Tab-separated table of C-alpha atoms and ligand atoms in Angstrom:
chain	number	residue	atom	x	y	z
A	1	UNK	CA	0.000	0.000	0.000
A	2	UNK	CA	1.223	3.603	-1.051
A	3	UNK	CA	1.557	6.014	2.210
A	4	UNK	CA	1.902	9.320	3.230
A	5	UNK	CA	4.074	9.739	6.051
A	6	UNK	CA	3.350	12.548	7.813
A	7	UNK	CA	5.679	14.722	10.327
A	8	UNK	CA	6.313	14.894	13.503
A	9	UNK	CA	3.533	16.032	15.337
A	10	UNK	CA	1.292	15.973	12.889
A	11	UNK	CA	-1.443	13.028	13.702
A	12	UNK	CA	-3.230	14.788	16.029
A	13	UNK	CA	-6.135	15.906	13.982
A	14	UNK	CA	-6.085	12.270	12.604
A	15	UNK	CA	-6.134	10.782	16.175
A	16	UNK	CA	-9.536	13.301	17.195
A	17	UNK	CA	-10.773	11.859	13.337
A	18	UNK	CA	-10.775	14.591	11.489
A	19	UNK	CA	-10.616	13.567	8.061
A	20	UNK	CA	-8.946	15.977	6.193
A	21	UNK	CA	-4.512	15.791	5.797
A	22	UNK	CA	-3.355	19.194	4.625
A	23	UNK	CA	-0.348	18.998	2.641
A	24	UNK	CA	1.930	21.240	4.637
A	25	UNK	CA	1.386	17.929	7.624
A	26	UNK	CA	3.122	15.346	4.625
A	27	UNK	CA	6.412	14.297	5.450
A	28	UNK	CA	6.979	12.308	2.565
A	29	UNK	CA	5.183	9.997	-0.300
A	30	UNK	CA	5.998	6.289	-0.120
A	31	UNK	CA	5.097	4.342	-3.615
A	32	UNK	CA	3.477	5.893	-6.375
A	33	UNK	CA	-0.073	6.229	-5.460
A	34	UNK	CA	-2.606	7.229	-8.314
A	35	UNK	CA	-4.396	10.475	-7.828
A	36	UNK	CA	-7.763	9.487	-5.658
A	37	UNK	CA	-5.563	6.304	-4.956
A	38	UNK	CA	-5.796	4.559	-1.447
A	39	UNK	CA	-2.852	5.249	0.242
A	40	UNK	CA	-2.135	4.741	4.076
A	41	UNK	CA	-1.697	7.762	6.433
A	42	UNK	CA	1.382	6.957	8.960
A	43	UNK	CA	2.600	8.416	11.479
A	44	UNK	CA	6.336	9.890	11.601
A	45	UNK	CA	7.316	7.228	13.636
A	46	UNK	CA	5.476	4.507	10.611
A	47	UNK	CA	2.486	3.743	12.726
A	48	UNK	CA	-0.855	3.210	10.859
A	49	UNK	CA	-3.242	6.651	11.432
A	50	UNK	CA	-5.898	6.309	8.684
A	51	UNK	CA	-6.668	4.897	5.477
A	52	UNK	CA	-7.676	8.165	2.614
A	53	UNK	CA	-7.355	8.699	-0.748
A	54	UNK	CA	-5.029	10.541	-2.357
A	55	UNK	CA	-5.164	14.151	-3.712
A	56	UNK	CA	-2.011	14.873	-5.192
A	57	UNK	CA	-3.137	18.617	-6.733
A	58	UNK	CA	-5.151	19.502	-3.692
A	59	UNK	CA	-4.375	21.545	-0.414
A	60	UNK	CA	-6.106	18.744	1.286
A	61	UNK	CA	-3.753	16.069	0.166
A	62	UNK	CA	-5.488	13.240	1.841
A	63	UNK	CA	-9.356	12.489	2.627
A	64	UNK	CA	-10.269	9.412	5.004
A	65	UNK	CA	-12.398	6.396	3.867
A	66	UNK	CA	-11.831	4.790	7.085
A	67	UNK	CA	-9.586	4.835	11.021
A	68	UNK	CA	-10.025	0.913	10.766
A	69	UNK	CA	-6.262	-0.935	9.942
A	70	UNK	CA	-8.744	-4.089	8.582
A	71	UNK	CA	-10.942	-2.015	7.046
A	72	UNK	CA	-9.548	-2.310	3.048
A	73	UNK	CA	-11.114	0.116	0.522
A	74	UNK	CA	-13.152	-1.711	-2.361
A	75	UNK	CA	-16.735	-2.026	-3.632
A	76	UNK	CA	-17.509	-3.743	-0.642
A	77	UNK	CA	-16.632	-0.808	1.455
A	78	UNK	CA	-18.775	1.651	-0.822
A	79	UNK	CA	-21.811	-0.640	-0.543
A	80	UNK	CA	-21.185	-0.718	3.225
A	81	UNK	CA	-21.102	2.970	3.964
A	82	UNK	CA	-23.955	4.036	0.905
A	83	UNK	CA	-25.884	1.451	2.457
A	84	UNK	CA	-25.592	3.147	6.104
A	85	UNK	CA	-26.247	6.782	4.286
A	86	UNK	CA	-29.665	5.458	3.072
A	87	UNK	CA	-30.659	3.254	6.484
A	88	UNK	CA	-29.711	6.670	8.442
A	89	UNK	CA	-32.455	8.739	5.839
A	90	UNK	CA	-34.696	6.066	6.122
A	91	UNK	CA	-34.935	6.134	9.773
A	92	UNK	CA	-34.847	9.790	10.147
A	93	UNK	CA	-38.144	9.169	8.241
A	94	UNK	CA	-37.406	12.479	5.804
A	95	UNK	CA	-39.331	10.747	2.892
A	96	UNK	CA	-42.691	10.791	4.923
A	97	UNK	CA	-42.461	15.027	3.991
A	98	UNK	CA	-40.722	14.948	0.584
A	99	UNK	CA	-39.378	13.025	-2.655
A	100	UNK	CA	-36.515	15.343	-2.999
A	101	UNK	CA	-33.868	14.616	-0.409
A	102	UNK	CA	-30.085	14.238	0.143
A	103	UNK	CA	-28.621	10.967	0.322
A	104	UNK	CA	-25.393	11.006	0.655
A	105	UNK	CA	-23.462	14.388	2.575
A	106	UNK	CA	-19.814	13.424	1.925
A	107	UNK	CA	-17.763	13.502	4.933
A	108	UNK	CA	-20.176	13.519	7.507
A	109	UNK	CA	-21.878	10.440	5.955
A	110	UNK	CA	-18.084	8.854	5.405
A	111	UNK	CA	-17.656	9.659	1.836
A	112	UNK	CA	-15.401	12.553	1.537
A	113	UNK	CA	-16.280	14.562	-1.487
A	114	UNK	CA	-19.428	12.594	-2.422
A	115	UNK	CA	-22.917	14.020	-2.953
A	116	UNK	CA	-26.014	12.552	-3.540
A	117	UNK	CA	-29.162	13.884	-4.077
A	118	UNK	CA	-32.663	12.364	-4.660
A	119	UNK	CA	-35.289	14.204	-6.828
A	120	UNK	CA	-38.362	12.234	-7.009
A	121	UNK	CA	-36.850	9.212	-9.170
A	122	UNK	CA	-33.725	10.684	-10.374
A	123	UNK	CA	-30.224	11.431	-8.857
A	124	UNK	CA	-28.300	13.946	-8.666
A	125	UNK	CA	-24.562	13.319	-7.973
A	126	UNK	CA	-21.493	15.171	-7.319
A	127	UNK	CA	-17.751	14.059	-7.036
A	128	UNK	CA	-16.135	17.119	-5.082
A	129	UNK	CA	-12.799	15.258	-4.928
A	130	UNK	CA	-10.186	12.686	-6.253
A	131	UNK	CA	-10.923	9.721	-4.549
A	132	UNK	CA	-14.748	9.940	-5.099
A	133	UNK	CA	-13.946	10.616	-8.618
A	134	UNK	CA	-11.759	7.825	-8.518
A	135	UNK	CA	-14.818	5.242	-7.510
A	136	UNK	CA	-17.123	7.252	-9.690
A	137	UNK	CA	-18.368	4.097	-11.722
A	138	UNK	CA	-18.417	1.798	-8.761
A	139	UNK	CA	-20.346	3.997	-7.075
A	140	UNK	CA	-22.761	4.695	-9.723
A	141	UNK	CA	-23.531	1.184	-10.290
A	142	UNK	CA	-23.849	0.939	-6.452
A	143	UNK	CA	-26.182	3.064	-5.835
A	144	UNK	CA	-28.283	1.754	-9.095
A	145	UNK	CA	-28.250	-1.554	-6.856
A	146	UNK	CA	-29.021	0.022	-3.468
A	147	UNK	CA	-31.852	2.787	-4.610
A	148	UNK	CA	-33.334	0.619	-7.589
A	149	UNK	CA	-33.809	3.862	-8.975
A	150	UNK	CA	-32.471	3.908	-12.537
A	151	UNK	CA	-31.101	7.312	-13.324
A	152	UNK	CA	-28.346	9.112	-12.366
A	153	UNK	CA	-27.272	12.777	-13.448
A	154	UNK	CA	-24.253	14.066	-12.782
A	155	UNK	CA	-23.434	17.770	-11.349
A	156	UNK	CA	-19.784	17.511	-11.333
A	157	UNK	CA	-19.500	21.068	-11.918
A	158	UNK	CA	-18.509	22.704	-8.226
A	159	UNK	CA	-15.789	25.137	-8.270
A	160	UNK	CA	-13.826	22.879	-5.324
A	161	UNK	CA	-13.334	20.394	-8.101
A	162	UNK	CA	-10.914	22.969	-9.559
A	163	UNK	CA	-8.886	22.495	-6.630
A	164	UNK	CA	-8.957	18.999	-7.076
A	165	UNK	CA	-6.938	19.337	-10.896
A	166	UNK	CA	-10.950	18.292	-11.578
A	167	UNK	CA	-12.468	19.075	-14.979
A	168	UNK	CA	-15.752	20.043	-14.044
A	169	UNK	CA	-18.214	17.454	-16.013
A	170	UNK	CA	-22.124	17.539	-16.227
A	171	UNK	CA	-24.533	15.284	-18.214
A	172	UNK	CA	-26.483	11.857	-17.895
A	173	UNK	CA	-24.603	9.064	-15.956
A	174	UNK	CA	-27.246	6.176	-15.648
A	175	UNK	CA	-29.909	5.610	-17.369
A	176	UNK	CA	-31.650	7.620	-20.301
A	177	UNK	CA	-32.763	10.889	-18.518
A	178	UNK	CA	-34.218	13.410	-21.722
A	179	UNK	CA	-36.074	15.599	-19.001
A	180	UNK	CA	-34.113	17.480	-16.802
A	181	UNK	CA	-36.801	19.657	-15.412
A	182	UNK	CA	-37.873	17.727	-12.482
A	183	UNK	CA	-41.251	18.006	-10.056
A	184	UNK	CA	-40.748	17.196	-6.740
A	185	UNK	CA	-42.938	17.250	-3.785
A	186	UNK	CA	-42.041	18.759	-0.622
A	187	UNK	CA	-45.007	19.267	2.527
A	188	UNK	CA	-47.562	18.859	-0.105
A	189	UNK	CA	-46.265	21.604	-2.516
A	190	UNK	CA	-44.824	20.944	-5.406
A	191	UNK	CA	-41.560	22.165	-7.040
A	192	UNK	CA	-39.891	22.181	-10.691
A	193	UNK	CA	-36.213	21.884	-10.261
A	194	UNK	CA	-34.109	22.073	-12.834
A	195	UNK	CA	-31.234	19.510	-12.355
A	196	UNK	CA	-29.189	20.537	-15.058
A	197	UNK	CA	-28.399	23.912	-14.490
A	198	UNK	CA	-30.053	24.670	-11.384
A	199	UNK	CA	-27.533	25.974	-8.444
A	200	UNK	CA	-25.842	23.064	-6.554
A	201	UNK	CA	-27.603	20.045	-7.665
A	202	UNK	CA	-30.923	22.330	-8.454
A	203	UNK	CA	-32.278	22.712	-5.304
A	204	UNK	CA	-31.833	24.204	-1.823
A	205	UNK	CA	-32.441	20.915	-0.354
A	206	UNK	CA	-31.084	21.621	2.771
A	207	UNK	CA	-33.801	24.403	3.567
A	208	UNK	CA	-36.804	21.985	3.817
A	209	UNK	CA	-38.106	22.789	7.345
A	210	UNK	CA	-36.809	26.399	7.926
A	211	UNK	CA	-38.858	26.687	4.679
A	212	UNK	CA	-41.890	24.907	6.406
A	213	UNK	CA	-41.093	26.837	9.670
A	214	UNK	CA	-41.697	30.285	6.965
A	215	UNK	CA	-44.988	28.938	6.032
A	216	UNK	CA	-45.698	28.414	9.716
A	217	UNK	CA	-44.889	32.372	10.441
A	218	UNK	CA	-46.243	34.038	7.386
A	219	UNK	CA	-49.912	34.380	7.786
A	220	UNK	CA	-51.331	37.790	7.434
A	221	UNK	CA	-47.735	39.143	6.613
A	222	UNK	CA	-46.419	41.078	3.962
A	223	UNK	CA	-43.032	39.633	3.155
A	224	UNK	CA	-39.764	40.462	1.174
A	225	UNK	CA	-37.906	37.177	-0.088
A	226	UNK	CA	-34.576	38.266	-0.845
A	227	UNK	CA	-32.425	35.883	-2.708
A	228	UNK	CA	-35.105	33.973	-3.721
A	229	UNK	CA	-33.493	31.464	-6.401
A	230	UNK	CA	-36.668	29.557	-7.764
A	231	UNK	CA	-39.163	30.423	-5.029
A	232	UNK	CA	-38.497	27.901	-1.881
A	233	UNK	CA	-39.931	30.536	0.863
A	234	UNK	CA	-41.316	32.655	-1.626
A	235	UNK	CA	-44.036	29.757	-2.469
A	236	UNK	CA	-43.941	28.304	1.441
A	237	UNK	CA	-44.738	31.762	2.866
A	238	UNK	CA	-47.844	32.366	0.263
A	239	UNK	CA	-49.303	28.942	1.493
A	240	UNK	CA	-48.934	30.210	4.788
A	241	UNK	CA	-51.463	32.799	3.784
A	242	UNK	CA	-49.126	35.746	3.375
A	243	UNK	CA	-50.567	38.895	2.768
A	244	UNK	CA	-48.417	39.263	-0.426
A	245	UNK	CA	-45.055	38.222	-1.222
A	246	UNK	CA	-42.166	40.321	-3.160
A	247	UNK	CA	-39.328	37.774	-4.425
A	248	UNK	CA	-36.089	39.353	-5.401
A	249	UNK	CA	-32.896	37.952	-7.213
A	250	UNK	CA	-30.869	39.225	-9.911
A	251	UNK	CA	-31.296	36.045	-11.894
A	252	UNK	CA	-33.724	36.149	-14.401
A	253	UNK	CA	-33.843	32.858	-14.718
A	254	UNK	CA	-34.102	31.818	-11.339
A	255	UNK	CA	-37.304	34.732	-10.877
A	256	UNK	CA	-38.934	33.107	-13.734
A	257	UNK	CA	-38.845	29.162	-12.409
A	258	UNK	CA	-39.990	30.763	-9.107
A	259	UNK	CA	-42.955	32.236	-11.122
A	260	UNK	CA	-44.062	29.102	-12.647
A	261	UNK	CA	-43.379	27.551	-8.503
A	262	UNK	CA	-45.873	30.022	-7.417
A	263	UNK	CA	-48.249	29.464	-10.045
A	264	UNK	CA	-47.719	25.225	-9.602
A	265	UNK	CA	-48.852	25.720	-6.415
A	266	UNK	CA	-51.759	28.416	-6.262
A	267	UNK	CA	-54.238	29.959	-8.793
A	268	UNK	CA	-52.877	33.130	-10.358
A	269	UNK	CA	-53.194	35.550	-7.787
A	270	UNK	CA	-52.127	39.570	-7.007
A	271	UNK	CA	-50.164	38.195	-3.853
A	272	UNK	CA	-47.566	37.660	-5.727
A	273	UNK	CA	-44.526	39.920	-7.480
A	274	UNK	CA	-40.877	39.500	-8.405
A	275	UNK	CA	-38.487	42.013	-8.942
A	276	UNK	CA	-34.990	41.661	-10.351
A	277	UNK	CA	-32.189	43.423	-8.946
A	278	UNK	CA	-29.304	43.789	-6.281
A	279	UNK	CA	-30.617	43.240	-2.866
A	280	UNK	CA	-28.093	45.158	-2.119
A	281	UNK	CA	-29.158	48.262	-3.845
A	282	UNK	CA	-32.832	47.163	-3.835
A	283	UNK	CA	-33.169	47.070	0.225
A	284	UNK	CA	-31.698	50.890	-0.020
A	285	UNK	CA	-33.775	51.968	-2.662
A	286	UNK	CA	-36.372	50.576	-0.441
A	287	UNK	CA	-34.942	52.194	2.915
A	288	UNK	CA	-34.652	55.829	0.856
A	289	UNK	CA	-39.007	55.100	-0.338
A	290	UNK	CA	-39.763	54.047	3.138
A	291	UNK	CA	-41.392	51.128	2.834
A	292	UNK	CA	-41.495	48.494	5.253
A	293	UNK	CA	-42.562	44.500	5.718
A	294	UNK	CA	-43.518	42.296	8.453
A	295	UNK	CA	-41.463	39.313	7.442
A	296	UNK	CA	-37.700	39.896	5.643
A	297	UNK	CA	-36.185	36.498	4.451
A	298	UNK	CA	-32.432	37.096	4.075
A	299	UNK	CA	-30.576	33.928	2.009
A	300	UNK	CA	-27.855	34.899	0.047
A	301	UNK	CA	-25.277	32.972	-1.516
A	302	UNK	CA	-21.990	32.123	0.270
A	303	UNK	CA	-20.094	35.464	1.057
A	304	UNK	CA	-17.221	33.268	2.555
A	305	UNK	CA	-15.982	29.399	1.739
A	306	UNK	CA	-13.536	29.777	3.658
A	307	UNK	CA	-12.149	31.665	7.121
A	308	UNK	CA	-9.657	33.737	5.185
A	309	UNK	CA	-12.963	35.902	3.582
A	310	UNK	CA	-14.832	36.102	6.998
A	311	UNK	CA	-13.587	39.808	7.158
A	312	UNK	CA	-15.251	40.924	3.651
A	313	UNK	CA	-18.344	38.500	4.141
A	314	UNK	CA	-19.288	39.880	7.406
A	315	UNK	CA	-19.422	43.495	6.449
A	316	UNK	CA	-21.998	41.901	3.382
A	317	UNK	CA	-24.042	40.394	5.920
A	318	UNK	CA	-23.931	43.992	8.269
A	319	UNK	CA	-25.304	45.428	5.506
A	320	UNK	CA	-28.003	43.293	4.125
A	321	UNK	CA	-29.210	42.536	7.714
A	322	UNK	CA	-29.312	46.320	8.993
A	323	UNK	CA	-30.893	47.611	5.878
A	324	UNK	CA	-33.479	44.642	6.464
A	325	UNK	CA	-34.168	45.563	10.080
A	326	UNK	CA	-34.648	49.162	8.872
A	327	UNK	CA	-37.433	48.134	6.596
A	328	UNK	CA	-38.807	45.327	9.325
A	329	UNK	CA	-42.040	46.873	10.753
A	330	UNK	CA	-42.449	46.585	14.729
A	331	UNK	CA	-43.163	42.768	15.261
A	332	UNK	CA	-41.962	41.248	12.054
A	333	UNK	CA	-39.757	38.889	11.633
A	334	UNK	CA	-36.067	39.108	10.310
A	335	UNK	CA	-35.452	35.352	8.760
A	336	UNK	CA	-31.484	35.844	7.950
A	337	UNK	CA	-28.830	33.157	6.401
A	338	UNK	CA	-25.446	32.423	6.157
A	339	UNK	CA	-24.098	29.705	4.572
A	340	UNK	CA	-20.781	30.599	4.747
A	341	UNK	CA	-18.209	28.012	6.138
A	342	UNK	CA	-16.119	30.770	6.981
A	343	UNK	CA	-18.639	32.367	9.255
A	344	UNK	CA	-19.448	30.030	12.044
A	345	UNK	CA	-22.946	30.404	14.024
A	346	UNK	CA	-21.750	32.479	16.664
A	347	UNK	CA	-19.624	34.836	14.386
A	348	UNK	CA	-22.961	35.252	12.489
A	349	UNK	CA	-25.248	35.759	15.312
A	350	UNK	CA	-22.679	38.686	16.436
A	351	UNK	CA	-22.756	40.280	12.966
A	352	UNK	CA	-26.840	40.524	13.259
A	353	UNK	CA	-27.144	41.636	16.441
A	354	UNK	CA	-24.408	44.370	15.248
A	355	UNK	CA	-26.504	45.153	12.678
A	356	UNK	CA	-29.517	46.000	14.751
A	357	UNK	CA	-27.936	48.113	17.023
A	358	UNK	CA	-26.352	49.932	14.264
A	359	UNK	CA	-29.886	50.412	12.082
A	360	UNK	CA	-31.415	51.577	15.858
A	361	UNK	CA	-33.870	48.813	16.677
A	362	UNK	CA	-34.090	46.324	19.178
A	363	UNK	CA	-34.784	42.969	18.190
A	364	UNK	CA	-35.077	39.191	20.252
A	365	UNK	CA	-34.061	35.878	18.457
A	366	UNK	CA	-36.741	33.700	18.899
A	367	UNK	CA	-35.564	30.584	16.922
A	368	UNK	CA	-32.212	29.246	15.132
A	369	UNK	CA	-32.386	27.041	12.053
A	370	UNK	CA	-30.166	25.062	11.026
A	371	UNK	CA	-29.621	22.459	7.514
A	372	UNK	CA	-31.992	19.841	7.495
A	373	UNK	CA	-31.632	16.122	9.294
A	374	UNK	CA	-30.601	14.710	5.589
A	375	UNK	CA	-27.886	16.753	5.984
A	376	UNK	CA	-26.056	15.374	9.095
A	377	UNK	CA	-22.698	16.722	10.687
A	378	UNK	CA	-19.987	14.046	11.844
A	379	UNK	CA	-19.428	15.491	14.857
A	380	UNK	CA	-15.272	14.878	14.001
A	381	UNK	CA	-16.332	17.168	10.880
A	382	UNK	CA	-17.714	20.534	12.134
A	383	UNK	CA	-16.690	22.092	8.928
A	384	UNK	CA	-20.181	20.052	7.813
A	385	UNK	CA	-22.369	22.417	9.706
A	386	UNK	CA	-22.519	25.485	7.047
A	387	UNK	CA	-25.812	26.290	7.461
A	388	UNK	CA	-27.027	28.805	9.992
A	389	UNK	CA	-30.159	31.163	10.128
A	390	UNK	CA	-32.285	32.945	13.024
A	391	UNK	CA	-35.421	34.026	13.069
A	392	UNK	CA	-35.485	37.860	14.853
A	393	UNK	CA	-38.493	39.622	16.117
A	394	UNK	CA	-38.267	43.404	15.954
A	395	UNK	CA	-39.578	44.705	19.269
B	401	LIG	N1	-33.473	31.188	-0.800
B	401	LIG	C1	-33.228	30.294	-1.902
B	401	LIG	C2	-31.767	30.053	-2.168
B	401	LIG	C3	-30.937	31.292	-2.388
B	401	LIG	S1	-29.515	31.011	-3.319
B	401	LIG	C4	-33.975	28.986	-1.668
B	401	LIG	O1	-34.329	28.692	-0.533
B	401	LIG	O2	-34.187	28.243	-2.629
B	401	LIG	C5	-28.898	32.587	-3.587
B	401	LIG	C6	-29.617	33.383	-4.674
B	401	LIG	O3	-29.102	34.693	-4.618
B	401	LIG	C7	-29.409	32.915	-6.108
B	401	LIG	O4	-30.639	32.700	-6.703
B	401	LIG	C8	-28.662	34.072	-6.803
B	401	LIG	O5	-29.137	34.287	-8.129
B	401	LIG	C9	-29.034	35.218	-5.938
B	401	LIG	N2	-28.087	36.343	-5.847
B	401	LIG	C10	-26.752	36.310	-5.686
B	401	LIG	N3	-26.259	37.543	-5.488
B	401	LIG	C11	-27.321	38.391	-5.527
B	401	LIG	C12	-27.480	39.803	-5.368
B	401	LIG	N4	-26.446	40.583	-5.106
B	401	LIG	N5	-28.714	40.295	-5.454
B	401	LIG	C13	-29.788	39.515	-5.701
B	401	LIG	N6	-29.703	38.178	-5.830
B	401	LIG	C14	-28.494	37.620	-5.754
């Protein structure tokens, strides 16, 4: 077996089972592994840490399939641990609310760099790294066997893979898909999700019950839905009986699929609006007319991967959030997101509260949301947990 010696010093994130090996923590390469190769992670003194694959191009040189010395790395091993992903869904009984969930969440399910998504019959999958690209067809055919579902579309097309020495690759991978407009169900409302070229694997799967939670709050309310990609809270809150609903994005494209979302779900109705724009420049343009809402959904797109942009993302959320409180009338309700890894929940909850002392108004959390149980976090992977949001009640 190929290994990566590591040096001195240099185990301990192994021995608390984190999964990730950066490369400055390599000693030296022993054999010539293949990139997304098994390879053995040793110790400097030679003593067996971890078993990974290899990611010769990658900051993260090595990702863990398994702590287990017996444990050796084959089909077997995929079936195993895809096999535990699904029991794990199954049990957390997600499917009783939805046909669109996620399968598979890569590390914290024990499959670095593999995603798999379910939409209705199809799935969507992703290889984020080597070694998942490396069992791509093996675990294609697994999950084939495993799901009896028969199609499988691939969204190989993340920016990480890039950092991988990945090609980014999208198309068909089982089966004879011709439709890749998909209708899911979700709390008995339906969705189209495109799973072509859709964001992520076409949906914000990972949403599902702060979404419900939206519908739960929304009666009687007028509500802004900024960053509403194809309508997730925009169509939640108007079954909730919102008083109306304004959806902005600066897609086009995304404002029209959340049209035809609204209109799947409810007769044609006055309720509704989109606008297209910066919410950036549309919540001032807002702030300058005076206008105001009772409910302010806040989901934009990751300001920060990584720790190194936490600086620059937080002073995006400041802003978004303390125009948003500005425009909150007294008793609505400031529903704000980060899904930032760099921005950790208590970094985030500090920005917000920041941002309403800044815009003058006092303001009480009175829930946090999180990603969805299909979306589990190893608890030796907290870099799984990206999702935060809280719900804030201006006083
Ligand atoms: N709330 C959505 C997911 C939001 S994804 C859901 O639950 O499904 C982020 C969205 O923000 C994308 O649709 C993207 O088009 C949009 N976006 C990114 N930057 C933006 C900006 N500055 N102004 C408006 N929309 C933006």
């Amino acid at each position: 077996m190929p290994a990566l010696v590591l040096k001195p010093g240099r185990e301990k994130s192994l021995l608390r089972r984190h999964p990730w090996i950066f490369s400055g923590a390599v000693d030296r390469v022993d054999g010539n592994p293949a990139a997304g190769g098994t390879v053995d992670l040793l110790s400097s003194k030679g003593d067996f840490l971890a078993r990974a694959a290899y990611s010769p191009l990658s900051q993260i040189r090595a990702r863990v399939w398994t702590f287990d010395p017996s444990e050796t790395v084959d089909a077997d091993f995929f079936r195993r641990r895809l096999h535990s992903s699904l029991v794990t869904r199954h049990t957390l009984n997600v499917s009783r609310d939805t046909d669109a969930l996620r399968l598979v969440h890569a590390e914290s399910d024990g499959l670095p760099g593999l995603i798999v998504d379910r939409y209705a019959g199809t799935l969507v999958i992703q290889f984020l790294a080597t070694g998942a690209e490396y069992w791509r067809e093996t675990i294609a055919d697994l999950l084939l066997e495993l799901t009896g579902l028969k199609d499988i579309y691939e969204r190989s097309d993340a920016d990480v893979r890039e950092l991988e020495g990945l090609p980014p690759r999208v198309g068909s991978l089982r089966g004879a898909l011709h439709e890749t407009r998909i209708t899911i169900h979700e709390n008995d409302l339906e969705f189209l999700v495109n799973i072509a070229t859709g964001h992520k694997t076409g949906f914000y799967l990972d949403q599902r019950q702060n979404r419900l939670r939206v519908r739960q709050l929304a009666e009687g309310r007028e509500v802004l839905d900024c960053f509403c990609y194809t309508g997730g809270f925009t169509v939640n809150a108007l079954a909730g009986g919102a008083k109306s609903v304004l959806s902005v994005d600066s897609s086009a494209e995304a404002l029209a699929l959340c049209r035809e979302n609204v209109s799947l779900n409810a007769p044609p109705s006055t309720l509704h609006s989109t606008l297209e724009g910066d919410v950036f420049q549309v919540l001032r343009k807002f702030r300058d007319e005076g206008r105001s809402f009772d409910m302010i959904i806040l989901d934009p797109p990751k300001f920060a991967p990584t720790a190194v942009q936490a600086e620059k993302a937080a002073r995006g959320y400041k802003d978004i959030n303390l125009l948003a409180f500005k425009l909150l009338r007294p008793g609505g309700f400031l529903v704000t997101f980060s899904c930032s890894g760099g921005v950790d929940a208590a970094l985030f909850q500090k920005i917000v509260a920041g941002a309403a002392l800044d815009a003058g108004v006092e303001a009480q959390i009175v829930e946090y949301f999180a990603q969805g149980p299909d979306h589990p976090v190893a608890l030796n992977f907290p870099e799984g947990a990206y999702l935060k949001g809280l719900v804030c009640r201006k006083v």
